[in-house]
mmCIF file of C-alpha atoms in Angstrom:
data_model
loop_
_atom_site.group_PDB
_atom_site.id
_atom_site.type_symbol
_atom_site.label_atom_id
_atom_site.label_comp_id
_atom_site.label_asym_id
_atom_site.label_seq_id
_atom_site.Cartn_x
_atom_site.Cartn_y
_atom_site.Cartn_z
ATOM 1 C CA UNK A 222 14.339 -5.832 6.318
ATOM 2 C CA UNK A 223 12.279 -5.448 3.158
ATOM 3 C CA UNK A 224 11.146 -2.136 1.772
ATOM 4 C CA UNK A 225 7.588 -0.884 1.479
ATOM 5 C CA UNK A 226 6.963 0.935 -1.802
ATOM 6 C CA UNK A 227 3.727 2.834 -2.440
ATOM 7 C CA UNK A 228 2.660 3.631 -5.971
ATOM 8 C CA UNK A 229 0.225 6.498 -6.020
ATOM 9 C CA UNK A 230 -1.448 9.034 -8.258
ATOM 10 C CA UNK A 231 -3.759 11.884 -7.391
ATOM 11 C CA UNK A 232 -6.117 11.107 -10.262
ATOM 12 C CA UNK A 233 -7.342 7.852 -11.752
ATOM 13 C CA UNK A 234 -6.283 6.372 -15.075
ATOM 14 C CA UNK A 235 -2.640 7.298 -14.792
ATOM 15 C CA UNK A 236 -1.412 3.694 -15.180
ATOM 16 C CA UNK A 237 -0.709 3.049 -11.525
ATOM 17 C CA UNK A 238 -1.565 -0.646 -11.437
ATOM 18 C CA UNK A 239 0.172 -1.281 -14.738
ATOM 19 C CA UNK A 240 3.349 0.377 -13.490
ATOM 20 C CA UNK A 241 3.159 -1.441 -10.142
ATOM 21 C CA UNK A 242 2.789 -4.838 -11.805
ATOM 22 C CA UNK A 243 5.588 -4.168 -14.268
ATOM 23 C CA UNK A 244 8.108 -2.728 -11.801
ATOM 24 C CA UNK A 245 7.358 -5.496 -9.290
ATOM 25 C CA UNK A 246 7.866 -8.134 -11.979
ATOM 26 C CA UNK A 247 11.134 -6.558 -13.110
ATOM 27 C CA UNK A 248 12.457 -6.618 -9.547
ATOM 28 C CA UNK A 249 11.356 -10.252 -9.206
ATOM 29 C CA UNK A 250 13.109 -11.113 -12.484
ATOM 30 C CA UNK A 251 16.308 -9.797 -10.837
ATOM 31 C CA UNK A 252 15.930 -12.359 -8.063
ATOM 32 C CA UNK A 253 14.105 -10.238 -5.486
ATOM 33 C CA UNK A 254 11.204 -11.516 -3.405
ATOM 34 C CA UNK A 255 8.288 -9.221 -4.132
ATOM 35 C CA UNK A 256 4.642 -8.909 -3.091
ATOM 36 C CA UNK A 257 1.914 -6.537 -4.181
ATOM 37 C CA UNK A 258 -1.119 -5.498 -2.149
ATOM 38 C CA UNK A 259 -4.083 -4.004 -3.954
ATOM 39 C CA UNK A 260 -5.423 -1.449 -1.475
ATOM 40 C CA UNK A 261 -7.611 0.103 -4.148
ATOM 41 C CA UNK A 262 -10.597 -1.503 -2.461
ATOM 42 C CA UNK A 263 -13.093 0.667 -4.291
ATOM 43 C CA UNK A 264 -11.823 -0.162 -7.763
ATOM 44 C CA UNK A 265 -9.365 -3.081 -7.663
ATOM 45 C CA UNK A 266 -7.618 -4.121 -10.844
ATOM 46 C CA UNK A 267 -3.995 -5.219 -10.605
ATOM 47 C CA UNK A 268 -5.003 -8.910 -10.504
ATOM 48 C CA UNK A 269 -6.073 -8.636 -14.146
ATOM 49 C CA UNK A 270 -2.499 -8.065 -15.293
ATOM 50 C CA UNK A 271 -1.539 -11.459 -13.854
ATOM 51 C CA UNK A 272 -4.503 -13.321 -15.335
ATOM 52 C CA UNK A 273 -6.657 -13.615 -12.207
ATOM 53 C CA UNK A 274 -10.424 -13.274 -12.376
ATOM 54 C CA UNK A 275 -13.303 -13.722 -9.950
ATOM 55 C CA UNK A 276 -13.185 -17.507 -10.366
ATOM 56 C CA UNK A 277 -9.603 -17.667 -9.117
ATOM 57 C CA UNK A 278 -9.843 -15.151 -6.285
ATOM 58 C CA UNK A 279 -11.552 -17.024 -3.469
ATOM 59 C CA UNK A 280 -10.205 -14.840 -0.674
ATOM 60 C CA UNK A 281 -9.056 -11.258 -0.785
ATOM 61 C CA UNK A 282 -7.702 -8.421 1.318
ATOM 62 C CA UNK A 283 -11.269 -7.657 2.361
ATOM 63 C CA UNK A 284 -11.443 -11.019 4.205
ATOM 64 C CA UNK A 285 -8.347 -10.103 6.198
ATOM 65 C CA UNK A 286 -9.726 -6.673 7.066
ATOM 66 C CA UNK A 287 -12.952 -8.260 8.345
ATOM 67 C CA UNK A 288 -11.070 -10.794 10.453
ATOM 68 C CA UNK A 289 -12.305 -13.700 8.323
ATOM 69 C CA UNK A 290 -8.872 -14.870 7.205
ATOM 70 C CA UNK A 291 -5.231 -14.369 8.131
ATOM 71 C CA UNK A 292 -3.299 -12.291 5.617
ATOM 72 C CA UNK A 293 -1.472 -15.337 4.226
ATOM 73 C CA UNK A 294 -4.755 -16.923 3.134
ATOM 74 C CA UNK A 295 -5.452 -13.882 0.969
ATOM 75 C CA UNK A 296 -2.106 -14.094 -0.855
ATOM 76 C CA UNK A 297 -1.566 -15.802 -4.210
ATOM 77 C CA UNK A 298 1.777 -17.115 -5.413
ATOM 78 C CA UNK A 299 1.772 -15.731 -8.929
ATOM 79 C CA UNK A 300 4.085 -18.412 -10.328
ATOM 80 C CA UNK A 301 0.949 -20.588 -10.473
ATOM 81 C CA UNK A 302 -0.134 -18.485 -13.448
ATOM 82 C CA UNK A 303 2.934 -19.643 -15.402
ATOM 83 C CA UNK A 304 0.969 -22.623 -16.664
ATOM 84 C CA UNK A 305 -0.427 -20.171 -19.213
ATOM 85 C CA UNK A 306 2.212 -20.190 -22.002
ATOM 86 C CA UNK A 307 1.896 -16.405 -22.320
ATOM 87 C CA UNK A 308 3.008 -16.073 -18.693
ATOM 88 C CA UNK A 309 5.853 -18.566 -18.695
ATOM 89 C CA UNK A 310 8.216 -15.843 -17.468
ATOM 90 C CA UNK A 311 6.543 -16.065 -14.045
ATOM 91 C CA UNK A 312 7.574 -19.684 -13.503
ATOM 92 C CA UNK A 313 10.518 -19.234 -11.178
ATOM 93 C CA UNK A 314 9.667 -15.847 -9.740
ATOM 94 C CA UNK A 315 9.134 -15.268 -6.031
ATOM 95 C CA UNK A 316 6.227 -12.894 -6.404
ATOM 96 C CA UNK A 317 2.892 -12.759 -4.609
ATOM 97 C CA UNK A 318 -0.340 -10.818 -4.957
ATOM 98 C CA UNK A 319 -2.863 -9.870 -2.296
ATOM 99 C CA UNK A 320 -5.866 -8.748 -4.352
ATOM 100 C CA UNK A 321 -8.899 -6.803 -3.251
ATOM 101 C CA UNK A 322 -12.285 -8.395 -3.759
ATOM 102 C CA UNK A 323 -14.018 -7.741 -7.054
ATOM 103 C CA UNK A 324 -17.462 -8.661 -5.755
ATOM 104 C CA UNK A 325 -19.826 -5.709 -5.663
ATOM 105 C CA UNK A 326 -21.266 -6.661 -2.293
ATOM 106 C CA UNK A 327 -17.873 -7.013 -0.667
ATOM 107 C CA UNK A 328 -16.675 -3.672 -2.036
ATOM 108 C CA UNK A 329 -19.861 -2.103 -0.722
ATOM 109 C CA UNK A 330 -19.423 -3.732 2.671
ATOM 110 C CA UNK A 331 -15.911 -2.469 3.253
ATOM 111 C CA UNK A 332 -16.941 1.037 2.181
ATOM 112 C CA UNK A 333 -19.990 0.901 4.432
ATOM 113 C CA UNK A 334 -18.400 -0.575 7.531
ATOM 114 C CA UNK A 335 -14.883 0.770 7.281
ATOM 115 C CA UNK A 336 -12.002 -1.228 8.679
ATOM 116 C CA UNK A 337 -9.169 -1.088 11.115
ATOM 117 C CA UNK A 338 -6.247 0.701 9.441
ATOM 118 C CA UNK A 339 -4.001 -0.581 12.215
ATOM 119 C CA UNK A 340 -4.850 -4.103 11.098
ATOM 120 C CA UNK A 341 -3.911 -3.219 7.517
ATOM 121 C CA UNK A 342 -0.580 -1.940 8.802
ATOM 122 C CA UNK A 343 -0.036 -5.172 10.755
ATOM 123 C CA UNK A 344 -0.855 -7.190 7.630
ATOM 124 C CA UNK A 345 1.819 -5.372 5.610
ATOM 125 C CA UNK A 346 4.441 -6.112 8.226
ATOM 126 C CA UNK A 347 3.401 -9.757 8.575
ATOM 127 C CA UNK A 348 3.845 -10.195 4.823
ATOM 128 C CA UNK A 349 7.256 -8.526 4.878
ATOM 129 C CA UNK A 350 8.456 -10.848 7.587
ATOM 130 C CA UNK A 351 6.807 -14.180 6.753
ATOM 131 C CA UNK A 352 7.504 -14.052 3.027
ATOM 132 C CA UNK A 353 10.985 -12.633 3.679
ATOM 133 C CA UNK A 354 10.238 -9.932 1.140
ATOM 134 C CA UNK A 355 12.724 -7.581 -0.418
ATOM 135 C CA UNK A 356 9.902 -5.340 -1.644
ATOM 136 C CA UNK A 357 6.258 -4.941 -0.716
ATOM 137 C CA UNK A 358 4.360 -2.828 -3.256
ATOM 138 C CA UNK A 359 1.163 -1.073 -2.291
ATOM 139 C CA UNK A 360 -1.080 -0.231 -5.214
ATOM 140 C CA UNK A 361 -3.183 2.593 -3.817
ATOM 141 C CA UNK A 362 -6.527 4.155 -4.576
ATOM 142 C CA UNK A 363 -6.141 7.453 -6.451
ATOM 143 C CA UNK A 364 -6.562 10.643 -4.480
ATOM 144 C CA UNK A 365 -6.053 10.969 -0.773
ATOM 145 C CA UNK A 366 -7.958 8.811 1.682
ATOM 146 C CA UNK A 367 -7.086 7.075 4.919
ATOM 147 C CA UNK A 368 -5.606 3.883 3.485
ATOM 148 C CA UNK A 369 -3.610 5.877 0.942
ATOM 149 C CA UNK A 370 -2.242 8.132 3.649
ATOM 150 C CA UNK A 371 -1.382 5.132 5.779
ATOM 151 C CA UNK A 372 0.461 3.604 2.832
ATOM 152 C CA UNK A 373 2.387 6.817 2.290
ATOM 153 C CA UNK A 374 3.156 7.172 5.988
ATOM 154 C CA UNK A 375 4.665 3.698 6.387
ATOM 155 C CA UNK A 376 6.506 3.572 3.059
ATOM 156 C CA UNK A 377 10.231 3.596 2.600
ATOM 157 C CA UNK A 378 9.637 4.924 -0.887
ATOM 158 C CA UNK A 379 6.775 6.621 -2.684
ATOM 159 C CA UNK A 380 6.334 6.734 -6.441
ATOM 160 C CA UNK A 381 3.809 9.320 -7.625
ATOM 161 C CA UNK A 382 2.602 8.930 -11.195
ATOM 162 C CA UNK A 383 1.290 11.820 -13.207
ATOM 163 C CA UNK A 384 0.439 12.519 -16.780
ATOM 164 C CA UNK A 385 1.504 15.695 -18.550
ATOM 165 C CA UNK A 386 -1.892 17.244 -17.855
ATOM 166 C CA UNK A 387 -2.835 20.355 -15.885
ATOM 167 C CA UNK A 388 -5.256 18.508 -13.596
ATOM 168 C CA UNK A 389 -2.592 15.952 -12.754
ATOM 169 C CA UNK A 390 -0.027 18.667 -12.123
ATOM 170 C CA UNK A 391 -2.173 20.451 -9.532
ATOM 171 C CA UNK A 392 -3.271 17.265 -7.756
ATOM 172 C CA UNK A 393 0.253 15.928 -7.620
ATOM 173 C CA UNK A 394 1.348 19.052 -5.769
ATOM 174 C CA UNK A 395 -1.105 18.163 -2.997
ATOM 175 C CA UNK A 396 0.219 14.614 -2.741
ATOM 176 C CA UNK A 397 3.828 15.780 -2.685
ATOM 177 C CA UNK A 398 3.005 18.213 0.109
ATOM 178 C CA UNK A 399 1.346 15.529 2.240
ATOM 179 C CA UNK A 400 4.179 13.080 1.591
ATOM 180 C CA UNK A 401 6.692 15.679 2.735
ATOM 181 C CA UNK A 402 4.744 16.193 5.944
ATOM 182 C CA UNK A 403 4.727 12.430 6.483
ATOM 183 C CA UNK A 404 8.503 12.472 5.942
ATOM 184 C CA UNK A 405 8.683 9.745 3.295
ATOM 185 C CA UNK A 406 12.409 8.987 2.977
ATOM 186 C CA UNK A 407 12.499 8.345 -0.802
ATOM 187 C CA UNK A 408 10.028 10.113 -3.072
ATOM 188 C CA UNK A 409 10.088 9.963 -6.881
ATOM 189 C CA UNK A 410 7.830 11.113 -9.694
ATOM 190 C CA UNK A 411 7.070 9.105 -12.822
ATOM 191 C CA UNK A 412 5.556 10.877 -15.817
ATOM 192 C CA UNK A 413 3.373 8.481 -17.806
ATOM 193 C CA UNK A 414 1.693 8.751 -21.190
ATOM 194 C CA UNK A 415 4.040 11.468 -22.413
ATOM 195 C CA UNK A 416 3.602 12.282 -26.086
ATOM 196 C CA UNK A 417 6.600 11.128 -28.072
ATOM 197 C CA UNK A 418 6.843 14.555 -29.693
ATOM 198 C CA UNK A 419 7.998 15.942 -26.309
ATOM 199 C CA UNK A 420 11.622 16.255 -25.368
ATOM 200 C CA UNK A 421 11.648 13.828 -22.430
ATOM 201 C CA UNK A 422 14.758 15.386 -20.925
ATOM 202 C CA UNK A 423 13.188 18.837 -20.841
ATOM 203 C CA UNK A 424 9.895 17.456 -19.548
ATOM 204 C CA UNK A 425 11.695 15.636 -16.759
ATOM 205 C CA UNK A 426 13.632 18.753 -15.767
ATOM 206 C CA UNK A 427 10.521 20.913 -15.844
ATOM 207 C CA UNK A 428 8.654 18.498 -13.547
ATOM 208 C CA UNK A 429 11.607 18.218 -11.177
ATOM 209 C CA UNK A 430 11.904 21.995 -10.989
ATOM 210 C CA UNK A 431 8.197 22.370 -10.278
ATOM 211 C CA UNK A 432 7.970 19.856 -7.434
ATOM 212 C CA UNK A 433 11.575 19.703 -6.206
ATOM 213 C CA UNK A 434 11.272 15.925 -6.429
ATOM 214 C CA UNK A 435 13.455 13.724 -8.697
ATOM 215 C CA UNK A 436 11.813 12.115 -11.724
ATOM 216 C CA UNK A 437 12.595 8.396 -11.923
ATOM 217 C CA UNK A 438 11.367 7.989 -15.502
ATOM 218 C CA UNK A 439 9.243 9.413 -18.286
ATOM 219 C CA UNK A 440 7.108 6.733 -19.934
ATOM 220 C CA UNK A 441 5.948 7.355 -23.481
ATOM 221 C CA UNK A 442 2.339 7.190 -24.553
ATOM 222 C CA UNK A 443 2.460 3.920 -26.448
ATOM 223 C CA UNK A 444 -0.044 2.231 -28.727
ATOM 224 C CA UNK A 445 1.823 -1.017 -28.115
ATOM 225 C CA UNK A 446 1.135 -0.787 -24.389
ATOM 226 C CA UNK A 447 -2.466 0.167 -25.081
ATOM 227 C CA UNK A 448 -2.858 -2.879 -27.326
ATOM 228 C CA UNK A 449 -1.685 -5.059 -24.435
ATOM 229 C CA UNK A 450 -4.823 -3.770 -22.656
ATOM 230 C CA UNK A 451 -3.598 -4.808 -19.195
ATOM 231 C CA UNK A 452 -3.737 -8.449 -20.276
ATOM 232 C CA UNK A 453 -0.138 -9.231 -19.376
ATOM 233 C CA UNK A 454 3.138 -7.795 -18.074
ATOM 234 C CA UNK A 455 4.278 -5.779 -21.054
ATOM 235 C CA UNK A 456 7.855 -5.165 -19.913
ATOM 236 C CA UNK A 457 8.440 -8.900 -19.456
ATOM 237 C CA UNK A 458 7.153 -9.665 -22.944
ATOM 238 C CA UNK A 459 8.924 -6.799 -24.700
ATOM 239 C CA UNK A 460 11.958 -5.877 -22.594
ATOM 240 C CA UNK A 461 13.605 -3.817 -25.335
ATOM 241 C CA UNK A 462 10.592 -1.553 -25.905
ATOM 242 C CA UNK A 463 11.156 2.093 -24.839
ATOM 243 C CA UNK A 464 8.240 1.855 -22.380
ATOM 244 C CA UNK A 465 9.803 -1.232 -20.798
ATOM 245 C CA UNK A 466 13.174 0.475 -20.593
ATOM 246 C CA UNK A 467 11.557 3.308 -18.643
ATOM 247 C CA UNK A 468 9.953 0.760 -16.295
ATOM 248 C CA UNK A 469 13.391 -0.731 -15.724
ATOM 249 C CA UNK A 470 14.720 2.728 -14.871
ATOM 250 C CA UNK A 471 12.113 2.916 -12.101
ATOM 251 C CA UNK A 472 13.196 -0.538 -10.868
ATOM 252 C CA UNK A 473 16.830 0.608 -10.932
ATOM 253 C CA UNK A 474 15.922 3.606 -8.805
ATOM 254 C CA UNK A 475 14.050 1.483 -6.257
ATOM 255 C CA UNK A 476 17.087 -0.733 -5.844
ATOM 256 C CA UNK A 477 18.851 2.309 -4.366
ATOM 257 C CA UNK A 478 16.301 2.757 -1.551
ATOM 258 C CA UNK A 479 18.006 2.491 1.850
ATOM 259 C CA UNK B 242 -2.987 -0.574 16.980
ATOM 260 C CA UNK B 243 -6.377 -0.097 18.621
ATOM 261 C CA UNK B 244 -6.989 -2.170 21.696
ATOM 262 C CA UNK B 245 -9.297 -5.138 21.939
ATOM 263 C CA UNK B 246 -12.196 -2.940 23.017
ATOM 264 C CA UNK B 247 -11.832 -0.715 19.943
ATOM 265 C CA UNK B 248 -11.749 -3.728 17.653
ATOM 266 C CA UNK B 249 -14.780 -5.307 19.277
ATOM 267 C CA UNK B 250 -16.632 -2.027 18.987
ATOM 268 C CA UNK B 251 -15.936 -2.032 15.287
ATOM 269 C CA UNK B 252 -17.298 -5.525 14.853
ATOM 270 C CA UNK B 253 -20.365 -5.026 17.018
ATOM 271 C CA UNK B 254 -21.278 -1.595 15.713
ATOM 272 C CA UNK B 255 -21.084 -0.256 19.224
ATOM 273 C CA UNK B 256 -19.516 3.083 18.368
ATOM 274 C CA UNK B 257 -20.588 5.862 20.656
ATOM 275 C CA UNK B 258 -20.747 9.002 18.542
ATOM 276 C CA UNK B 259 -20.751 11.220 21.617
ATOM 277 C CA UNK B 260 -17.148 10.256 22.397
ATOM 278 C CA UNK B 261 -14.263 11.018 20.064
ATOM 279 C CA UNK B 262 -12.729 7.736 18.840
ATOM 280 C CA UNK B 263 -9.357 6.773 20.235
ATOM 281 C CA UNK B 264 -6.250 7.169 18.164
ATOM 282 C CA UNK B 265 -5.631 9.312 15.136
ATOM 283 C CA UNK B 266 -5.551 8.984 11.379
ATOM 284 C CA UNK B 267 -2.537 9.388 9.075
ATOM 285 C CA UNK B 268 -4.060 12.668 7.859
ATOM 286 C CA UNK B 269 -4.136 13.949 11.430
ATOM 287 C CA UNK B 270 -0.510 12.887 11.855
ATOM 288 C CA UNK B 271 0.399 14.915 8.759
ATOM 289 C CA UNK B 272 -1.287 17.941 10.304
ATOM 290 C CA UNK B 273 0.541 17.799 13.637
ATOM 291 C CA UNK B 274 3.351 20.214 14.490
ATOM 292 C CA UNK B 275 6.917 19.203 15.142
ATOM 293 C CA UNK B 276 8.134 17.256 17.023
ATOM 294 C CA UNK B 277 4.964 15.201 17.457
ATOM 295 C CA UNK B 278 4.715 14.528 13.723
ATOM 296 C CA UNK B 279 8.286 13.290 13.426
ATOM 297 C CA UNK B 280 7.936 10.981 16.420
ATOM 298 C CA UNK B 281 4.677 9.472 15.166
ATOM 299 C CA UNK B 282 5.826 9.012 11.554
ATOM 300 C CA UNK B 283 8.990 7.320 12.820
ATOM 301 C CA UNK B 284 6.974 5.027 15.095
ATOM 302 C CA UNK B 285 4.679 4.193 12.191
ATOM 303 C CA UNK B 286 7.381 3.529 9.622
ATOM 304 C CA UNK B 287 9.834 1.648 11.804
ATOM 305 C CA UNK B 288 7.381 -0.605 13.670
ATOM 306 C CA UNK B 289 8.265 -3.734 11.723
ATOM 307 C CA UNK B 290 10.337 -6.855 12.096
ATOM 308 C CA UNK B 291 11.999 -6.809 15.480
ATOM 309 C CA UNK B 292 9.979 -3.742 16.408
ATOM 310 C CA UNK B 293 6.582 -4.929 15.175
ATOM 311 C CA UNK B 294 5.151 -4.630 18.686
ATOM 312 C CA UNK B 295 6.544 -1.168 19.199
ATOM 313 C CA UNK B 296 9.851 0.641 19.538
ATOM 314 C CA UNK B 297 11.815 0.852 22.784
ATOM 315 C CA UNK B 298 12.705 4.340 23.957
ATOM 316 C CA UNK B 299 16.436 3.864 23.358
ATOM 317 C CA UNK B 300 15.881 2.661 19.774
ATOM 318 C CA UNK B 301 13.529 5.523 19.024
ATOM 319 C CA UNK B 302 16.026 7.920 20.530
ATOM 320 C CA UNK B 303 18.713 6.626 18.126
ATOM 321 C CA UNK B 304 16.371 6.789 15.126
ATOM 322 C CA UNK B 305 15.497 10.396 15.902
ATOM 323 C CA UNK B 306 19.100 11.451 16.267
ATOM 324 C CA UNK B 307 19.494 14.939 14.834
ATOM 325 C CA UNK B 308 15.749 15.347 14.244
ATOM 326 C CA UNK B 309 14.730 16.709 17.655
ATOM 327 C CA UNK B 310 15.771 20.099 18.998
ATOM 328 C CA UNK B 311 15.846 18.697 22.509
ATOM 329 C CA UNK B 312 16.474 14.926 22.507
ATOM 330 C CA UNK B 313 16.223 14.833 26.310
ATOM 331 C CA UNK B 314 12.549 15.758 26.021
ATOM 332 C CA UNK B 315 11.661 12.523 24.183
ATOM 333 C CA UNK B 316 10.329 10.623 27.256
ATOM 334 C CA UNK B 317 8.045 13.514 28.160
ATOM 335 C CA UNK B 318 6.875 13.882 24.563
ATOM 336 C CA UNK B 319 6.028 10.176 24.433
ATOM 337 C CA UNK B 320 4.135 10.398 27.715
ATOM 338 C CA UNK B 321 2.140 13.249 26.232
ATOM 339 C CA UNK B 322 1.352 11.263 23.057
ATOM 340 C CA UNK B 323 0.202 8.316 25.183
ATOM 341 C CA UNK B 324 -1.971 10.534 27.386
ATOM 342 C CA UNK B 325 -3.662 11.959 24.278
ATOM 343 C CA UNK B 326 -4.414 8.440 23.035
ATOM 344 C CA UNK B 327 -2.195 8.922 19.968
ATOM 345 C CA UNK B 328 0.427 6.383 20.993
ATOM 346 C CA UNK B 329 0.186 3.075 22.811
ATOM 347 C CA UNK B 330 2.719 1.865 25.328
ATOM 348 C CA UNK B 331 3.366 -1.731 26.306
ATOM 349 C CA UNK B 332 5.390 -2.514 29.407
ATOM 350 C CA UNK B 333 7.051 -0.103 31.777
ATOM 351 C CA UNK B 334 10.314 1.836 31.515
ATOM 352 C CA UNK B 335 13.020 0.908 30.727
ATOM 353 C CA UNK B 336 11.341 -1.947 28.823
ATOM 354 C CA UNK B 337 8.433 0.088 27.474
ATOM 355 C CA UNK B 338 7.653 -0.105 23.751
ATOM 356 C CA UNK B 339 5.770 2.586 21.869
ATOM 357 C CA UNK B 340 3.489 2.319 18.870
ATOM 358 C CA UNK B 341 1.082 4.633 17.026
ATOM 359 C CA UNK B 342 -2.583 4.236 17.919
ATOM 360 C CA UNK B 343 -4.267 4.383 14.520
ATOM 361 C CA UNK B 344 -7.962 5.108 14.506
ATOM 362 C CA UNK B 345 -10.354 2.760 12.803
ATOM 363 C CA UNK B 346 -11.650 4.099 9.498
ATOM 364 C CA UNK B 347 -14.902 5.996 9.833
ATOM 365 C CA UNK B 348 -17.961 4.207 8.582
ATOM 366 C CA UNK B 349 -20.105 5.563 5.771
ATOM 367 C CA UNK B 350 -23.037 7.847 6.445
ATOM 368 C CA UNK B 351 -24.791 7.053 3.171
ATOM 369 C CA UNK B 352 -28.398 5.934 3.318
ATOM 370 C CA UNK B 353 -28.705 2.389 4.642
ATOM 371 C CA UNK B 354 -31.038 1.429 1.804
ATOM 372 C CA UNK B 355 -28.311 2.081 -0.732
ATOM 373 C CA UNK B 356 -25.877 -0.210 1.055
ATOM 374 C CA UNK B 357 -28.528 -2.884 1.526
ATOM 375 C CA UNK B 358 -29.146 -2.883 -2.197
ATOM 376 C CA UNK B 359 -25.450 -3.205 -2.987
ATOM 377 C CA UNK B 360 -24.879 -5.820 -0.304
ATOM 378 C CA UNK B 361 -27.468 -8.183 -1.766
ATOM 379 C CA UNK B 362 -24.695 -9.240 -4.056
ATOM 380 C CA UNK B 363 -22.864 -10.713 -1.050
ATOM 381 C CA UNK B 364 -25.536 -13.333 -0.645
ATOM 382 C CA UNK B 365 -25.580 -14.120 -4.346
ATOM 383 C CA UNK B 366 -21.900 -14.843 -4.326
ATOM 384 C CA UNK B 367 -21.767 -16.610 -0.982
ATOM 385 C CA UNK B 368 -19.672 -15.271 1.839
ATOM 386 C CA UNK B 369 -17.334 -18.220 2.089
ATOM 387 C CA UNK B 370 -16.608 -19.852 -1.241
ATOM 388 C CA UNK B 371 -15.378 -23.453 -1.070
ATOM 389 C CA UNK B 372 -11.658 -23.935 -0.825
ATOM 390 C CA UNK B 373 -9.749 -24.867 -3.927
ATOM 391 C CA UNK B 374 -8.812 -28.564 -3.498
ATOM 392 C CA UNK B 375 -5.372 -27.736 -4.877
ATOM 393 C CA UNK B 376 -4.763 -25.314 -2.024
ATOM 394 C CA UNK B 377 -5.263 -27.545 0.986
ATOM 395 C CA UNK B 378 -2.056 -26.404 2.641
ATOM 396 C CA UNK B 379 -2.539 -23.646 5.110
ATOM 397 C CA UNK B 380 -0.534 -20.674 6.305
ATOM 398 C CA UNK B 381 2.570 -19.332 4.660
ATOM 399 C CA UNK B 382 3.841 -22.826 3.741
ATOM 400 C CA UNK B 383 1.240 -22.857 0.966
ATOM 401 C CA UNK B 384 2.844 -19.741 -0.468
ATOM 402 C CA UNK B 385 6.446 -20.749 -0.071
ATOM 403 C CA UNK B 386 6.444 -24.402 -1.122
ATOM 404 C CA UNK B 387 7.254 -24.860 -4.777
#
C-alpha cells in the first residue's frame, strides 16, 4: 500500500510547494508512482511548477469536493508536459497532479460553502488504490485548518518546513504538538532558506534539540533557486546543485517510511 | 464518512444550527484523551485499500497491540464512539467494520454580499468548461494509458 506524505508549514512562503514538487519528482525519477494533491484551496500554486495554467486546468479538486466530478477526472498525468523541451525529464515519469482551482469564484465558493472532509479522505484513498501509487503527496495550506489537520491525521509521514526565523520557530512548535497528538508515525523537519554563512550541521542539531524531531535536510537560501522562480523543477534541471542534493536527502528519508 | 443525509444536507443548505452536527473534526480528535484518540487516529490512518470501508474489530485489535492499557475493552470503547456519533459501524459483529465519522467543514459566516461579489467570477468563467478533445477517455484509463 502506498504512503501518504503531507508537506506542511505553519507560515506561508516557506517553499512548501516547491519542495513538494521537487521531492515528488525525485521519487518519480527513481521509478516510483507518485501523485500530488494541492489542498491549498485558498492559495493554490504547485501546478505552476509543472507548467500548468488556467487554460490547461479544466477540472480541479474543487469539482470533486462539490460532487461535480470523480477524483480521476481532476487528475493530470504530468508526463503530458514533457512536450515542452524544458520539461523533457517528465517524459517517462509516472507522476500525477490534482490541482486546486485558480478561479476566484471557485475559491470563494469552496470557502463559503465548505466541503465534506470525509469525501476528501475518500478521494486520497481512491487515488492511492486506482493509480497504484507508491507515494501520495499532500501540499497543504499553511497554518492549521481542518483540511490540514485531516492531512496530518491520515499521513504516514509528515514533513514540516520552517525557515530559520523566530516566527517560524514558534509556529512550528504548535504544528509538532498537534502532529504528536495525532500520532503521525514518521515526522521530519526541513529547514529551508538557511543562510550559507550558517553551519548547517549545528543548525540541524539545534533544531532537532528544540523540537525532538529529526531534521531531514537543511536547504540553503539560493539565488539560483530564486532565479528559477517556480518555473520548473529545479532539482531535475540541476541535480548536482547543493539545494538539489538536500532535496534528494529528503527523498532518501521518505524511502525509509514504513 | 458522513451518511447520505449529512451529505444531502450539505448540498441543500439544510443545516439545522440548533443541533450539533454529527461526527467530529481532526482538531477534535487531537483534543480527545486516550484511548479514544488512539483508536480514532488508527481508524483514520488505516482505512485504506482493503479497509477503505472500515476496519474489522479483529484487525483494529491487532493494529492497536501494545497501545491500549486494556485491550479487552476495545469493543466497549468502539460502541461508545459509535453512540457519540464519532465512529460509524457497518454490519454486525463479528463482521462489523468501523470508520471515523468526520464532520463536514463548517461554512463561512462572512457577509453574503462579499461572497456574491466574489462568486460573480464563477459565471464569467463558466461552471463547466468544454472538455479537451484530446482527453476523451474517461476514468483512470485516461491517466494510465501512455
